């Protein structure tokens, strides 16, 4: 589980989840600002979680959510990720409250919506270009 993959998707939103736990999941992450610096025509990318054993959302002050369609309906915004007790914990925003998305999986593969694989270096380079451009526009 790679924290860096999720941290580069900062401010992305989970817009769909396909598959089921405990096998593989395919997440569509809407993140237009980053996609604008990648070779894609889409505003979202795909993260495939291979060997996904845990995928649940723990909203603050609410019961856990494990039904994938319910998690999607929360329009979770991804903030920061870290490893906690053998799980990847992603702080999220969503519909007036926040919480943690808890994941445990073997490996994640990131790709454009068109299916072109993306390396971590490509994602980080695109994010660096976005933030450099942003700083130039907001001086």
GROMACS .gro file of C-alpha atoms in nm:
model
  139
    1UNK     CA    1   0.000   0.000   0.000
    2UNK     CA    2   0.160   0.320  -0.119
    3UNK     CA    3   0.072   0.638   0.069
    4UNK     CA    4   0.235   0.852  -0.203
    5UNK     CA    5  -0.018   0.737  -0.465
    6UNK     CA    6  -0.308   0.863  -0.255
    7UNK     CA    7  -0.140   1.185  -0.144
    8UNK     CA    8  -0.083   1.290  -0.505
    9UNK     CA    9  -0.459   1.244  -0.562
   10UNK     CA   10  -0.527   1.520  -0.305
   11UNK     CA   11  -0.864   1.688  -0.368
   12UNK     CA   12  -0.976   1.408  -0.600
   13UNK     CA   13  -1.329   1.272  -0.557
   14UNK     CA   14  -1.440   0.908  -0.566
   15UNK     CA   15  -1.704   0.899  -0.842
   16UNK     CA   16  -1.745   0.525  -0.895
   17UNK     CA   17  -1.638   0.190  -0.752
   18UNK     CA   18  -1.664  -0.139  -0.939
   19UNK     CA   19  -1.587  -0.489  -0.812
   20UNK     CA   20  -1.617  -0.629  -0.466
   21UNK     CA   21  -1.421  -0.690  -0.151
   22UNK     CA   22  -1.231  -0.922  -0.094
   23UNK     CA   23  -1.114  -0.937  -0.453
   24UNK     CA   24  -1.031  -0.639  -0.674
   25UNK     CA   25  -1.183  -0.292  -0.691
   26UNK     CA   26  -1.172  -0.037  -0.971
   27UNK     CA   27  -1.213   0.321  -0.850
   28UNK     CA   28  -1.274   0.622  -1.071
   29UNK     CA   29  -1.123   0.933  -0.915
   30UNK     CA   30  -1.234   1.269  -1.054
   31UNK     CA   31  -0.936   1.503  -1.042
   32UNK     CA   32  -0.955   1.743  -1.332
   33UNK     CA   33  -0.668   1.968  -1.227
   34UNK     CA   34  -0.423   1.677  -1.234
   35UNK     CA   35  -0.569   1.519  -1.547
   36UNK     CA   36  -0.509   1.850  -1.723
   37UNK     CA   37  -0.136   1.779  -1.691
   38UNK     CA   38  -0.155   1.417  -1.810
   39UNK     CA   39  -0.206   1.262  -2.153
   40UNK     CA   40  -0.583   1.213  -2.118
   41UNK     CA   41  -0.899   1.380  -2.241
   42UNK     CA   42  -1.088   1.282  -1.927
   43UNK     CA   43  -1.124   1.457  -1.595
   44UNK     CA   44  -1.089   1.134  -1.402
   45UNK     CA   45  -0.841   0.851  -1.364
   46UNK     CA   46  -0.871   0.491  -1.253
   47UNK     CA   47  -0.708   0.321  -0.955
   48UNK     CA   48  -0.732  -0.058  -0.951
   49UNK     CA   49  -0.684  -0.215  -0.609
   50UNK     CA   50  -0.564  -0.574  -0.648
   51UNK     CA   51  -0.627  -0.809  -0.357
   52UNK     CA   52  -0.844  -0.559  -0.174
   53UNK     CA   53  -0.934  -0.699   0.169
   54UNK     CA   54  -1.078  -0.387   0.329
   55UNK     CA   55  -1.261  -0.085   0.192
   56UNK     CA   56  -1.477   0.102   0.438
   57UNK     CA   57  -1.558   0.458   0.528
   58UNK     CA   58  -1.565   0.570   0.890
   59UNK     CA   59  -1.746   0.904   0.904
   60UNK     CA   60  -1.697   1.113   1.214
   61UNK     CA   61  -1.987   1.067   1.456
   62UNK     CA   62  -2.163   0.814   1.229
   63UNK     CA   63  -2.159   0.434   1.188
   64UNK     CA   64  -1.912   0.276   0.940
   65UNK     CA   65  -2.016   0.249   0.574
   66UNK     CA   66  -1.912  -0.066   0.386
   67UNK     CA   67  -2.164  -0.077   0.100
   68UNK     CA   68  -1.970   0.048  -0.202
   69UNK     CA   69  -2.264   0.228  -0.367
   70UNK     CA   70  -2.326   0.416  -0.041
   71UNK     CA   71  -1.960   0.519  -0.022
   72UNK     CA   72  -1.980   0.655  -0.378
   73UNK     CA   73  -2.297   0.848  -0.295
   74UNK     CA   74  -2.106   1.040  -0.025
   75UNK     CA   75  -1.890   1.209  -0.295
   76UNK     CA   76  -1.581   1.170  -0.082
   77UNK     CA   77  -1.299   1.415  -0.137
   78UNK     CA   78  -0.955   1.265  -0.080
   79UNK     CA   79  -0.727   1.469   0.143
   80UNK     CA   80  -0.423   1.304   0.304
   81UNK     CA   81  -0.317   0.944   0.349
   82UNK     CA   82  -0.107   0.758   0.602
   83UNK     CA   83  -0.050   0.403   0.722
   84UNK     CA   84  -0.228   0.315   1.047
   85UNK     CA   85  -0.229  -0.030   1.207
   86UNK     CA   86  -0.182  -0.223   0.881
   87UNK     CA   87  -0.433  -0.015   0.684
   88UNK     CA   88  -0.409   0.282   0.457
   89UNK     CA   89  -0.612   0.562   0.616
   90UNK     CA   90  -0.724   0.844   0.387
   91UNK     CA   91  -0.874   1.153   0.549
   92UNK     CA   92  -1.178   1.258   0.348
   93UNK     CA   93  -1.430   1.536   0.318
   94UNK     CA   94  -1.785   1.471   0.210
   95UNK     CA   95  -2.138   1.609   0.236
   96UNK     CA   96  -2.094   1.833   0.537
   97UNK     CA   97  -1.875   1.599   0.740
   98UNK     CA   98  -1.550   1.413   0.711
   99UNK     CA   99  -1.405   1.082   0.805
  100UNK     CA  100  -1.151   0.817   0.714
  101UNK     CA  101  -1.149   0.579   0.423
  102UNK     CA  102  -0.972   0.261   0.538
  103UNK     CA  103  -0.812   0.038   0.276
  104UNK     CA  104  -0.605  -0.279   0.280
  105UNK     CA  105  -0.490  -0.423  -0.053
  106UNK     CA  106  -0.188  -0.587  -0.216
  107UNK     CA  107  -0.109  -0.340  -0.494
  108UNK     CA  108  -0.262  -0.039  -0.668
  109UNK     CA  109  -0.238   0.031  -1.042
  110UNK     CA  110  -0.316   0.383  -1.161
  111UNK     CA  111  -0.420   0.460  -1.519
  112UNK     CA  112  -0.588   0.725  -1.729
  113UNK     CA  113  -0.957   0.680  -1.804
  114UNK     CA  114  -0.846   0.549  -2.145
  115UNK     CA  115  -0.646   0.270  -1.976
  116UNK     CA  116  -0.290   0.403  -2.016
  117UNK     CA  117  -0.085   0.302  -1.711
  118UNK     CA  118   0.059   0.585  -1.501
  119UNK     CA  119   0.370   0.557  -1.286
  120UNK     CA  120   0.407   0.734  -0.953
  121UNK     CA  121   0.678   0.951  -1.113
  122UNK     CA  122   0.436   1.060  -1.388
  123UNK     CA  123   0.167   1.146  -1.131
  124UNK     CA  124   0.411   1.345  -0.917
  125UNK     CA  125   0.551   1.526  -1.222
  126UNK     CA  126   0.200   1.626  -1.330
  127UNK     CA  127   0.124   1.751  -0.979
  128UNK     CA  128   0.449   1.947  -0.969
  129UNK     CA  129   0.368   2.110  -1.305
  130UNK     CA  130   0.018   2.198  -1.185
  131UNK     CA  131   0.145   2.364  -0.866
  132UNK     CA  132   0.423   2.550  -1.051
  133UNK     CA  133   0.166   2.679  -1.299
  134UNK     CA  134  -0.071   2.771  -1.014
  135UNK     CA  135   0.203   2.969  -0.837
  136UNK     CA  136   0.288   3.158  -1.156
  137UNK     CA  137  -0.079   3.253  -1.211
  138UNK     CA  138  -0.129   3.366  -0.849
  139UNK     CA  139   0.176   3.584  -0.791
   0.00000   0.00000   0.00000
